Short mmCIF file of N, CA, C and O in Angstrom, two decimals:
data_model
loop_
_atom_site.label_atom_id
_atom_site.label_comp_id
_atom_site.label_asym_id
_atom_site.label_seq_id
_atom_site.Cartn_x
_atom_site.Cartn_y
_atom_site.Cartn_z
N MET A 1 7.29 34.40 -31.89
CA MET A 1 5.97 34.18 -31.43
C MET A 1 5.57 32.64 -31.41
O MET A 1 4.87 32.28 -30.59
N GLY A 2 6.10 31.86 -32.40
CA GLY A 2 5.82 30.50 -32.50
C GLY A 2 6.36 29.79 -31.30
O GLY A 2 5.82 28.79 -30.78
N ALA A 3 7.48 30.32 -30.74
CA ALA A 3 8.12 29.66 -29.59
C ALA A 3 7.28 29.78 -28.30
O ALA A 3 7.20 28.92 -27.53
N LEU A 4 6.71 30.92 -28.28
CA LEU A 4 5.84 31.14 -27.07
C LEU A 4 4.53 30.28 -27.10
O LEU A 4 4.15 29.79 -26.11
N VAL A 5 4.02 30.03 -28.39
CA VAL A 5 2.90 29.14 -28.40
C VAL A 5 3.33 27.73 -27.95
O VAL A 5 2.56 27.07 -27.25
N TRP A 6 4.47 27.23 -28.38
CA TRP A 6 5.02 25.87 -27.93
C TRP A 6 5.28 25.90 -26.52
O TRP A 6 5.07 24.82 -25.82
N LEU A 7 5.61 26.89 -25.86
CA LEU A 7 5.82 26.93 -24.39
C LEU A 7 4.49 26.85 -23.68
O LEU A 7 4.44 26.55 -22.48
N LEU A 8 3.43 27.30 -24.30
CA LEU A 8 2.12 27.40 -23.69
C LEU A 8 1.47 25.92 -23.43
O LEU A 8 0.78 25.68 -22.58
N ILE A 9 1.98 25.01 -24.39
CA ILE A 9 1.44 23.74 -24.28
C ILE A 9 1.73 22.96 -22.96
O ILE A 9 0.99 22.51 -22.24
N PRO A 10 3.07 22.92 -22.60
CA PRO A 10 3.35 22.30 -21.25
C PRO A 10 2.80 23.11 -20.07
O PRO A 10 2.40 22.44 -19.06
N LEU A 11 2.70 24.38 -20.25
CA LEU A 11 2.12 25.21 -19.17
C LEU A 11 0.65 24.84 -19.04
O LEU A 11 0.23 24.47 -17.78
N LEU A 12 -0.07 24.64 -20.03
CA LEU A 12 -1.49 24.35 -19.92
C LEU A 12 -1.67 22.93 -19.44
O LEU A 12 -2.58 22.62 -18.69
N ALA A 13 -0.67 22.13 -19.89
CA ALA A 13 -0.84 20.63 -19.51
C ALA A 13 -0.56 20.59 -17.91
O ALA A 13 -1.10 19.79 -17.26
N ALA A 14 0.42 21.38 -17.45
CA ALA A 14 0.71 21.37 -15.97
C ALA A 14 -0.46 22.00 -15.23
O ALA A 14 -0.79 21.39 -14.16
N ILE A 15 -1.11 22.93 -15.64
CA ILE A 15 -2.26 23.53 -14.99
C ILE A 15 -3.40 22.54 -14.88
O ILE A 15 -4.03 22.34 -14.08
N GLY A 16 -3.66 21.94 -16.17
CA GLY A 16 -4.68 20.88 -16.28
C GLY A 16 -4.49 19.72 -15.35
O GLY A 16 -5.31 19.16 -14.75
N GLY A 17 -3.06 19.23 -15.30
CA GLY A 17 -2.86 18.17 -14.41
C GLY A 17 -3.04 18.52 -12.85
O GLY A 17 -3.51 17.64 -12.18
N GLY A 18 -2.67 19.72 -12.57
CA GLY A 18 -2.86 20.19 -11.23
C GLY A 18 -4.34 20.25 -10.82
O GLY A 18 -4.78 19.80 -9.80
N LEU A 19 -5.21 20.72 -11.70
CA LEU A 19 -6.54 20.78 -11.52
C LEU A 19 -7.26 19.40 -11.46
O LEU A 19 -7.99 19.07 -10.53
N TRP A 20 -6.80 18.50 -12.27
CA TRP A 20 -7.28 17.17 -12.27
C TRP A 20 -6.93 16.43 -11.01
O TRP A 20 -7.71 15.77 -10.41
N GLY A 21 -5.61 16.58 -10.53
CA GLY A 21 -5.19 15.96 -9.39
C GLY A 21 -5.80 16.46 -8.12
O GLY A 21 -6.26 15.64 -7.21
N SER A 22 -6.26 17.73 -8.06
CA SER A 22 -6.93 18.26 -6.79
C SER A 22 -8.32 17.78 -6.96
O SER A 22 -8.92 17.40 -5.89
N TRP A 23 -8.93 17.65 -8.09
CA TRP A 23 -10.23 17.10 -8.25
C TRP A 23 -10.38 15.60 -7.78
O TRP A 23 -11.20 15.20 -7.22
N ALA A 24 -9.41 14.85 -8.43
CA ALA A 24 -9.40 13.45 -8.05
C ALA A 24 -9.22 13.11 -6.62
O ALA A 24 -9.70 12.19 -6.00
N ASN A 25 -8.40 13.97 -5.95
CA ASN A 25 -8.20 13.79 -4.56
C ASN A 25 -9.17 14.35 -3.62
O ASN A 25 -9.30 13.75 -2.47
N ARG A 26 -10.05 15.00 -4.01
CA ARG A 26 -11.14 15.67 -3.12
C ARG A 26 -12.16 14.57 -2.73
O ARG A 26 -12.81 14.61 -1.69
N THR A 27 -12.38 13.55 -3.52
CA THR A 27 -13.45 12.55 -3.20
C THR A 27 -12.96 11.35 -2.33
O THR A 27 -13.82 10.60 -2.07
N ARG A 28 -11.71 11.34 -2.11
CA ARG A 28 -11.26 10.30 -1.27
C ARG A 28 -11.68 10.37 0.10
O ARG A 28 -11.53 11.48 0.73
N LYS A 29 -11.89 9.30 0.66
CA LYS A 29 -12.38 9.28 2.23
C LYS A 29 -11.16 8.78 2.94
O LYS A 29 -10.39 8.03 2.60
N VAL A 30 -10.96 9.47 4.15
CA VAL A 30 -9.96 8.97 5.06
C VAL A 30 -10.30 7.62 5.70
O VAL A 30 -11.37 7.49 6.31
N ARG A 31 -9.44 6.68 5.51
CA ARG A 31 -9.63 5.34 6.04
C ARG A 31 -9.18 5.09 7.36
O ARG A 31 -9.86 4.31 8.10
N GLY A 32 -8.16 5.75 7.74
CA GLY A 32 -7.55 5.45 9.06
C GLY A 32 -6.66 4.21 9.02
O GLY A 32 -6.43 3.69 8.10
N ASP A 33 -6.14 3.93 10.26
CA ASP A 33 -5.31 2.78 10.36
C ASP A 33 -5.99 1.44 10.74
O ASP A 33 -5.23 0.49 10.90
N GLY A 34 -7.27 1.45 10.91
CA GLY A 34 -7.91 0.20 11.33
C GLY A 34 -7.75 -0.98 10.50
O GLY A 34 -7.28 -1.99 11.07
N PRO A 35 -7.92 -1.08 9.21
CA PRO A 35 -7.76 -2.28 8.44
C PRO A 35 -6.22 -2.67 8.39
O PRO A 35 -5.92 -3.92 8.46
N GLU A 36 -5.30 -1.76 8.45
CA GLU A 36 -3.92 -2.19 8.48
C GLU A 36 -3.52 -2.75 9.84
O GLU A 36 -2.75 -3.73 9.90
N LEU A 37 -4.09 -2.19 10.91
CA LEU A 37 -3.65 -2.70 12.15
C LEU A 37 -4.34 -4.08 12.45
O LEU A 37 -3.78 -4.99 13.04
N ASP A 38 -5.57 -4.34 11.85
CA ASP A 38 -6.16 -5.61 11.99
C ASP A 38 -5.42 -6.67 11.21
O ASP A 38 -5.14 -7.81 11.73
N GLY A 39 -4.83 -6.34 10.03
CA GLY A 39 -4.07 -7.29 9.24
C GLY A 39 -2.77 -7.54 10.00
O GLY A 39 -2.26 -8.75 9.92
N TYR A 40 -2.26 -6.59 10.60
CA TYR A 40 -0.88 -6.67 11.31
C TYR A 40 -1.25 -7.68 12.54
O TYR A 40 -0.39 -8.56 12.83
N ALA A 41 -2.39 -7.52 13.24
CA ALA A 41 -2.60 -8.39 14.38
C ALA A 41 -2.78 -9.77 13.86
O ALA A 41 -2.36 -10.78 14.61
N ARG A 42 -3.47 -10.03 12.81
CA ARG A 42 -3.57 -11.49 12.28
C ARG A 42 -2.25 -11.93 11.90
O ARG A 42 -2.04 -13.23 12.15
N PHE A 43 -1.33 -11.15 11.31
CA PHE A 43 -0.08 -11.60 11.01
C PHE A 43 0.77 -12.04 12.20
O PHE A 43 1.42 -13.16 12.31
N ARG A 44 0.68 -11.36 13.31
CA ARG A 44 1.43 -11.59 14.56
C ARG A 44 0.83 -12.82 15.14
O ARG A 44 1.61 -13.68 15.64
N ALA A 45 -0.48 -13.01 15.14
CA ALA A 45 -1.12 -14.22 15.65
C ALA A 45 -0.62 -15.48 14.93
O ALA A 45 -0.34 -16.54 15.53
N ALA A 46 -0.52 -15.29 13.55
CA ALA A 46 -0.12 -16.47 12.79
C ALA A 46 1.38 -16.83 13.02
O ALA A 46 1.68 -18.02 13.08
N MET A 47 2.23 -15.77 13.19
CA MET A 47 3.62 -16.08 13.50
C MET A 47 3.87 -16.55 14.89
O MET A 47 4.82 -17.33 15.16
N GLU A 48 3.06 -16.36 15.87
CA GLU A 48 3.20 -16.81 17.25
C GLU A 48 2.68 -18.25 17.44
O GLU A 48 2.93 -18.78 18.52
N LYS A 49 1.86 -18.76 16.47
CA LYS A 49 1.39 -20.08 16.62
C LYS A 49 2.47 -21.11 16.58
O LYS A 49 3.41 -20.98 15.66
N PRO A 50 2.62 -22.00 17.46
CA PRO A 50 3.67 -23.07 17.35
C PRO A 50 3.38 -23.95 16.08
O PRO A 50 2.30 -24.30 15.91
N THR A 51 4.51 -24.31 15.49
CA THR A 51 4.26 -25.29 14.41
C THR A 51 4.36 -26.69 14.99
O THR A 51 4.83 -26.92 16.08
N ARG A 52 4.05 -27.65 14.08
CA ARG A 52 3.96 -29.14 14.69
C ARG A 52 5.41 -29.57 14.90
O ARG A 52 5.58 -30.30 15.78
N ALA A 53 6.42 -29.18 14.12
CA ALA A 53 7.71 -29.60 14.28
C ALA A 53 8.39 -28.98 15.58
O ALA A 53 9.09 -29.71 16.27
N SER A 54 8.02 -27.73 15.88
CA SER A 54 8.54 -27.19 17.13
C SER A 54 7.92 -27.63 18.30
O SER A 54 8.30 -27.58 19.46
N ALA A 55 6.59 -28.32 18.17
CA ALA A 55 5.84 -28.78 19.37
C ALA A 55 6.37 -30.21 19.78
O ALA A 55 6.10 -30.69 20.81
N GLU A 56 7.16 -30.88 18.87
CA GLU A 56 7.74 -32.24 19.21
C GLU A 56 8.86 -32.12 20.26
O GLU A 56 9.54 -31.07 20.22
N PRO A 57 8.98 -33.04 21.07
CA PRO A 57 10.06 -32.97 22.24
C PRO A 57 11.46 -32.67 21.70
O PRO A 57 12.13 -32.05 22.32
N ASP A 58 11.82 -33.27 20.63
CA ASP A 58 13.23 -33.04 20.11
C ASP A 58 13.32 -31.75 19.21
O ASP A 58 14.41 -31.57 18.59
N GLY A 59 12.26 -31.04 19.22
CA GLY A 59 12.32 -29.77 18.43
C GLY A 59 12.11 -30.17 16.91
O GLY A 59 12.42 -29.21 16.10
N GLY A 60 11.71 -31.30 16.62
CA GLY A 60 11.49 -31.60 15.18
C GLY A 60 12.74 -31.88 14.32
O GLY A 60 12.70 -31.86 13.12
N ALA A 61 13.92 -32.10 15.00
CA ALA A 61 15.10 -32.32 14.34
C ALA A 61 15.08 -33.83 13.69
O ALA A 61 14.41 -34.67 14.27
N LEU A 62 15.72 -33.91 12.66
CA LEU A 62 15.77 -35.30 11.93
C LEU A 62 16.75 -36.04 12.72
O LEU A 62 17.95 -35.67 12.95
N THR A 63 16.32 -37.36 13.02
CA THR A 63 17.10 -38.24 13.77
C THR A 63 17.86 -39.25 12.90
O THR A 63 18.72 -40.04 13.42
N GLY A 64 17.36 -39.34 11.71
CA GLY A 64 17.95 -40.37 10.77
C GLY A 64 17.44 -41.73 10.99
O GLY A 64 18.11 -42.73 10.60
N ARG A 65 16.38 -41.86 11.66
CA ARG A 65 15.72 -43.22 11.81
C ARG A 65 15.07 -43.72 10.65
O ARG A 65 14.69 -43.23 9.72
#
């Protein structure tokens, strides 16, 4: 009988965890992809900007002068 009581502890913990997880997830709002896509667009714009070294005629190579 004592072994059954010890087996109830993880069972009750699993049930409690499942209930808490479903309750915690119910209040979340769906955000969508808007903020992620905006961040990606800013990243692409920053990567496409020419740097000062690549804008020089020789490509910014060191000439040893």
